[in-house]
PDB file of C-alpha atoms in Angstrom:
ATOM      1  CA  MET D  24     179.482 121.492 -48.725  1.00 74.00           C
ATOM      2  CA  LYS D  25     175.997 120.718 -49.991  1.00 80.00           C
ATOM      3  CA  TYR D  26     175.041 117.138 -50.719  1.00 78.00           C
ATOM      4  CA  LEU D  27     172.199 116.651 -53.168  1.00 77.00           C
ATOM      5  CA  PHE D  28     169.941 113.812 -54.210  1.00 76.00           C
ATOM      6  CA  GLN D  29     167.753 114.539 -57.247  1.00 75.00           C
ATOM      7  CA  ASN D  30     168.336 118.279 -56.642  1.00 78.00           C
ATOM      8  CA  LEU D  31     167.067 117.888 -53.068  1.00 80.00           C
ATOM      9  CA  GLU D  32     169.405 118.903 -50.272  1.00 84.00           C
ATOM     10  CA  ARG D  33     170.539 116.085 -48.021  1.00 86.00           C
ATOM     11  CA  TRP D  34     170.587 117.348 -44.452  1.00 85.00           C
ATOM     12  CA  SER D  35     173.964 117.050 -42.752  1.00 87.00           C
ATOM     13  CA  GLY D  36     173.421 119.297 -39.728  1.00 86.00           C
ATOM     14  CA  PHE D  37     176.629 120.127 -37.916  1.00 86.00           C
ATOM     15  CA  TYR D  38     178.406 117.064 -39.404  1.00 87.00           C
ATOM     16  CA  ASP D  39     180.476 117.064 -42.582  1.00 86.00           C
ATOM     17  CA  SER D  40     178.431 114.268 -44.100  1.00 87.00           C
ATOM     18  CA  PRO D  41     174.736 113.394 -44.204  1.00 90.00           C
ATOM     19  CA  ASP D  42     175.758 109.787 -43.507  1.00 88.00           C
ATOM     20  CA  HIS D  43     177.355 110.760 -40.186  1.00 90.00           C
ATOM     21  CA  PHE D  44     174.311 112.838 -39.287  1.00 92.00           C
ATOM     22  CA  ALA D  45     172.072 109.836 -40.074  1.00 91.00           C
ATOM     23  CA  VAL D  46     174.045 107.622 -37.700  1.00 90.00           C
ATOM     24  CA  PHE D  47     173.749 110.251 -34.962  1.00 91.00           C
ATOM     25  CA  CYS D  48     169.975 110.549 -35.443  1.00 91.00           C
ATOM     26  CA  GLY D  49     169.593 106.777 -35.493  1.00 89.00           C
ATOM     27  CA  MET D  50     171.394 106.507 -32.153  1.00 90.00           C
ATOM     28  CA  VAL D  51     169.224 109.240 -30.640  1.00 90.00           C
ATOM     29  CA  ILE D  52     166.057 107.442 -31.744  1.00 88.00           C
ATOM     30  CA  LEU D  53     167.233 104.062 -30.484  1.00 86.00           C
ATOM     31  CA  LEU D  54     168.343 105.435 -27.115  1.00 86.00           C
ATOM     32  CA  THR D  55     165.040 107.272 -26.726  1.00 86.00           C
ATOM     33  CA  CYS D  56     163.146 104.096 -27.634  1.00 80.00           C
ATOM     34  CA  GLY D  57     165.111 102.187 -24.992  1.00 78.00           C
ATOM     35  CA  THR D  58     164.442 104.876 -22.432  1.00 79.00           C
ATOM     36  CA  LEU D  59     160.711 104.790 -23.128  1.00 77.00           C
ATOM     37  CA  ALA D  60     160.630 100.995 -22.963  1.00 74.00           C
ATOM     38  CA  THR D  61     162.462 101.035 -19.645  1.00 74.00           C
ATOM     39  CA  PHE D  62     160.976 103.975 -17.762  1.00 73.00           C
ATOM     40  CA  TYR D  63     157.543 104.731 -19.236  1.00 69.00           C
ATOM     41  CA  HIS D  64     154.629 103.332 -17.262  1.00 69.00           C
ATOM     42  CA  PRO D  65     151.225 104.083 -18.799  1.00 68.00           C
ATOM     43  CA  THR D  66     149.503 103.638 -15.440  1.00 71.00           C
ATOM     44  CA  SER D  67     151.461 106.472 -13.827  1.00 66.00           C
ATOM     45  CA  ARG D  68     149.596 109.769 -13.650  1.00 70.00           C
ATOM     46  CA  ARG D  69     152.404 111.951 -12.379  1.00 76.00           C
ATOM     47  CA  PHE D  70     153.282 115.100 -14.299  1.00 75.00           C
ATOM     48  CA  ILE D  71     156.920 114.086 -14.747  1.00 73.00           C
ATOM     49  CA  HIS D  72     155.871 110.967 -16.664  1.00 75.00           C
ATOM     50  CA  TYR D  73     153.709 113.030 -19.029  1.00 78.00           C
ATOM     51  CA  PHE D  74     156.532 115.504 -19.490  1.00 82.00           C
ATOM     52  CA  LEU D  75     159.166 112.817 -20.180  1.00 80.00           C
ATOM     53  CA  PHE D  76     156.835 110.945 -22.510  1.00 81.00           C
ATOM     54  CA  SER D  77     156.062 114.131 -24.482  1.00 85.00           C
ATOM     55  CA  ALA D  78     159.738 115.106 -24.656  1.00 86.00           C
ATOM     56  CA  ALA D  79     160.744 111.618 -25.822  1.00 85.00           C
ATOM     57  CA  ILE D  80     158.051 111.491 -28.519  1.00 85.00           C
ATOM     58  CA  THR D  81     159.025 114.971 -29.745  1.00 90.00           C
ATOM     59  CA  LEU D  82     162.714 114.039 -29.840  1.00 89.00           C
ATOM     60  CA  MET D  83     162.022 110.787 -31.694  1.00 86.00           C
ATOM     61  CA  THR D  84     159.739 112.467 -34.220  1.00 88.00           C
ATOM     62  CA  ALA D  85     162.249 115.232 -34.974  1.00 90.00           C
ATOM     63  CA  SER D  86     165.088 112.711 -35.238  1.00 89.00           C
ATOM     64  CA  LEU D  87     163.058 110.465 -37.545  1.00 89.00           C
ATOM     65  CA  ILE D  88     162.317 113.382 -39.867  1.00 89.00           C
ATOM     66  CA  ILE D  89     165.978 114.394 -39.897  1.00 89.00           C
ATOM     67  CA  LEU D  90     167.111 110.800 -40.463  1.00 88.00           C
ATOM     68  CA  VAL D  91     164.816 110.478 -43.451  1.00 88.00           C
ATOM     69  CA  ARG D  92     165.935 113.847 -44.895  1.00 87.00           C
ATOM     70  CA  THR D  93     169.605 112.818 -44.822  1.00 89.00           C
ATOM     71  CA  TYR D  94     168.748 110.445 -47.684  1.00 86.00           C
ATOM     72  CA  SER D  95     171.448 108.154 -46.281  1.00 86.00           C
ATOM     73  CA  ARG D  96     170.768 104.599 -47.416  1.00 82.00           C
ATOM     74  CA  GLY D  97     173.453 103.273 -45.083  1.00 83.00           C
ATOM     75  CA  GLY D  98     171.951 105.214 -42.192  1.00 85.00           C
ATOM     76  CA  TRP D  99     168.496 103.899 -43.024  1.00 86.00           C
ATOM     77  CA  VAL D 100     169.605 100.273 -43.228  1.00 84.00           C
ATOM     78  CA  ALA D 101     171.686 100.483 -40.040  1.00 86.00           C
ATOM     79  CA  PHE D 102     168.772 102.081 -38.192  1.00 86.00           C
ATOM     80  CA  LEU D 103     166.279  99.442 -39.332  1.00 85.00           C
ATOM     81  CA  LEU D 104     168.655  96.588 -38.446  1.00 86.00           C
ATOM     82  CA  ALA D 105     169.260  98.051 -34.985  1.00 86.00           C
ATOM     83  CA  LEU D 106     165.523  98.560 -34.527  1.00 84.00           C
ATOM     84  CA  LEU D 107     164.915  94.939 -35.519  1.00 84.00           C
ATOM     85  CA  PHE D 108     167.584  93.765 -33.081  1.00 85.00           C
ATOM     86  CA  ILE D 109     166.011  95.743 -30.245  1.00 82.00           C
ATOM     87  CA  GLY D 110     162.578  94.387 -31.128  1.00 81.00           C
ATOM     88  CA  ILE D 111     163.832  90.800 -31.035  1.00 84.00           C
ATOM     89  CA  THR D 112     165.928  91.058 -27.888  1.00 82.00           C
ATOM     90  CA  THR D 113     163.804  93.379 -25.759  1.00 78.00           C
ATOM     91  CA  PRO D 114     160.183  92.302 -25.322  1.00 77.00           C
ATOM     92  CA  THR D 115     159.233  95.497 -23.474  1.00 74.00           C
ATOM     93  CA  ALA D 116     160.345  97.593 -26.459  1.00 74.00           C
ATOM     94  CA  GLN D 117     158.443  95.703 -29.146  1.00 75.00           C
ATOM     95  CA  ARG D 118     155.464  98.029 -29.378  1.00 76.00           C
ATOM     96  CA  TRP D 119     157.776 101.056 -29.612  1.00 77.00           C
ATOM     97  CA  VAL D 120     159.850  99.332 -32.302  1.00 79.00           C
ATOM     98  CA  VAL D 121     156.760  98.601 -34.397  1.00 81.00           C
ATOM     99  CA  LEU D 122     155.512 102.174 -33.975  1.00 79.00           C
ATOM    100  CA  ILE D 123     158.868 103.778 -34.820  1.00 83.00           C
ATOM    101  CA  GLY D 124     159.481 101.453 -37.768  1.00 82.00           C
ATOM    102  CA  SER D 125     156.030 102.201 -39.189  1.00 82.00           C
ATOM    103  CA  ILE D 126     156.499 105.944 -38.843  1.00 84.00           C
ATOM    104  CA  PHE D 127     159.966 105.710 -40.420  1.00 83.00           C
ATOM    105  CA  ILE D 128     158.730 103.835 -43.493  1.00 82.00           C
ATOM    106  CA  THR D 129     155.769 106.216 -43.806  1.00 81.00           C
ATOM    107  CA  LEU D 130     158.132 109.199 -43.733  1.00 82.00           C
ATOM    108  CA  ILE D 131     160.290 107.647 -46.464  1.00 80.00           C
ATOM    109  CA  ALA D 132     157.134 107.243 -48.551  1.00 76.00           C
ATOM    110  CA  LEU D 133     156.095 110.863 -47.975  1.00 78.00           C
ATOM    111  CA  ILE D 134     159.337 112.703 -48.712  1.00 77.00           C
ATOM    112  CA  PRO D 135     160.159 113.586 -52.321  1.00 79.00           C
ATOM    113  CA  GLY D 136     162.389 110.905 -53.838  1.00 76.00           C
ATOM    114  CA  GLY D 137     162.235 108.721 -50.749  1.00 71.00           C
ATOM    115  CA  PHE D 138     161.354 105.428 -52.416  1.00 66.00           C
ATOM    116  CA  SER D 139     163.627 106.070 -55.386  1.00 72.00           C
ATOM    117  CA  ARG D 140     166.527 106.565 -52.951  1.00 69.00           C
ATOM    118  CA  ALA D 141     165.613 103.355 -51.145  1.00 63.00           C
ATOM    119  CA  ASP D 142     165.258 101.373 -54.413  1.00 65.00           C
ATOM    120  CA  ILE D 143     167.922  98.667 -54.338  1.00 59.00           C
ATOM    121  CA  GLY D 144     167.076  97.605 -57.895  1.00 61.00           C
ATOM    122  CA  LYS D 145     169.181 100.494 -59.223  1.00 62.00           C
ATOM    123  CA  THR D 146     172.452  99.177 -57.818  1.00 60.00           C
ATOM    124  CA  THR D 147     173.889  98.548 -61.286  1.00 63.00           C
ATOM    125  CA  THR D 148     173.316 102.144 -62.405  1.00 65.00           C
ATOM    126  CA  ASP D 149     173.924 104.092 -59.195  1.00 65.00           C
ATOM    127  CA  LEU D 150     177.403 105.634 -59.467  1.00 70.00           C
ATOM    128  CA  SER D 151     177.753 105.884 -55.691  1.00 69.00           C
ATOM    129  CA  ILE D 152     177.275 102.158 -55.256  1.00 68.00           C
ATOM    130  CA  ILE D 153     179.434 101.289 -58.281  1.00 72.00           C
ATOM    131  CA  HIS D 154     182.274 103.405 -56.875  1.00 71.00           C
ATOM    132  CA  ARG D 155     182.010 101.777 -53.453  1.00 74.00           C
ATOM    133  CA  VAL D 156     182.143  98.294 -54.982  1.00 76.00           C
ATOM    134  CA  GLU D 157     185.305  99.259 -56.892  1.00 78.00           C
ATOM    135  CA  VAL D 158     186.906 100.669 -53.747  1.00 76.00           C
ATOM    136  CA  TRP D 159     186.075  97.496 -51.810  1.00 78.00           C
ATOM    137  CA  LYS D 160     187.554  95.346 -54.597  1.00 81.00           C
ATOM    138  CA  GLY D 161     190.803  97.318 -54.360  1.00 78.00           C
ATOM    139  CA  ALA D 162     190.841  97.093 -50.574  1.00 79.00           C
ATOM    140  CA  LEU D 163     190.299  93.325 -50.688  1.00 82.00           C
ATOM    141  CA  MET D 164     193.183  92.980 -53.160  1.00 81.00           C
ATOM    142  CA  VAL D 165     195.463  94.920 -50.786  1.00 80.00           C
ATOM    143  CA  ALA D 166     194.405  92.655 -47.915  1.00 81.00           C
ATOM    144  CA  ALA D 167     194.906  89.508 -50.018  1.00 84.00           C
ATOM    145  CA  ASP D 168     198.397  90.653 -51.032  1.00 81.00           C
ATOM    146  CA  ASP D 169     199.700  90.332 -47.460  1.00 79.00           C
ATOM    147  CA  PRO D 170     196.968  89.000 -45.162  1.00 81.00           C
ATOM    148  CA  LEU D 171     199.192  88.556 -42.104  1.00 82.00           C
ATOM    149  CA  ASN D 172     201.076  91.850 -42.045  1.00 76.00           C
ATOM    150  CA  GLY D 173     198.719  94.064 -43.989  1.00 75.00           C
ATOM    151  CA  ALA D 174     199.914  97.186 -45.762  1.00 76.00           C
ATOM    152  CA  GLY D 175     201.729  98.522 -42.715  1.00 75.00           C
ATOM    153  CA  ASN D 176     201.224 101.636 -40.662  1.00 77.00           C
ATOM    154  CA  GLY D 177     200.283 104.406 -43.095  1.00 76.00           C
ATOM    155  CA  GLY D 178     201.002 102.231 -46.125  1.00 77.00           C
ATOM    156  CA  PHE D 179     197.439 101.409 -47.118  1.00 75.00           C
ATOM    157  CA  ARG D 180     197.022 104.521 -49.262  1.00 75.00           C
ATOM    158  CA  ASN D 181     200.064 103.750 -51.421  1.00 77.00           C
ATOM    159  CA  SER D 182     199.206 100.046 -51.665  1.00 77.00           C
ATOM    160  CA  PHE D 183     195.596 100.812 -52.488  1.00 74.00           C
ATOM    161  CA  LEU D 184     196.571 103.118 -55.354  1.00 75.00           C
ATOM    162  CA  LEU D 185     198.491 100.241 -56.972  1.00 76.00           C
ATOM    163  CA  TYR D 186     195.258  98.243 -57.220  1.00 72.00           C
ATOM    164  CA  TYR D 187     192.602 100.871 -57.609  1.00 66.00           C
ATOM    165  CA  GLN D 188     192.972 103.076 -60.664  1.00 64.00           C
ATOM    166  CA  PRO D 189     189.835 105.162 -61.214  1.00 61.00           C
ATOM    167  CA  GLU D 190     188.793 105.695 -64.807  1.00 61.00           C
ATOM    168  CA  ARG D 191     188.993 109.263 -65.964  1.00 51.00           C
TER     169      ARG D 191
END
């Protein structure tokens, strides 16, 4: 299935959804950033360090490009929050976090439709967001109906349909 944003294909790779692919790419970038922060020593002149550094930079760059081309707002936000968390909690990773974050935002600016996809001012007109809000309202009503027992094993779908009636 092809996912589109403004007639631009959202990359989904070998996943069913661009959102899942975005989460995968985000994890690859974050793990590579952690690896660089832990093992890279700029004073080392050994070939293996140059090789690992080059491989890590190539992997991060490719993953950043793919992450941006998924056009997954959720993937973007989750990635930036995780990057911020790493930057706050890991002093040795701070320069990598700043570099990766800067490249990521630059890539969003450079791709067609990048800033319009990231625009949170359109939340009242974006059908994807409107639908998600309606689904969450229905799910919260199901949870409020029986907060201790829930809907039961396999019963959420039937309970949810009692509360959520999509307009046709």
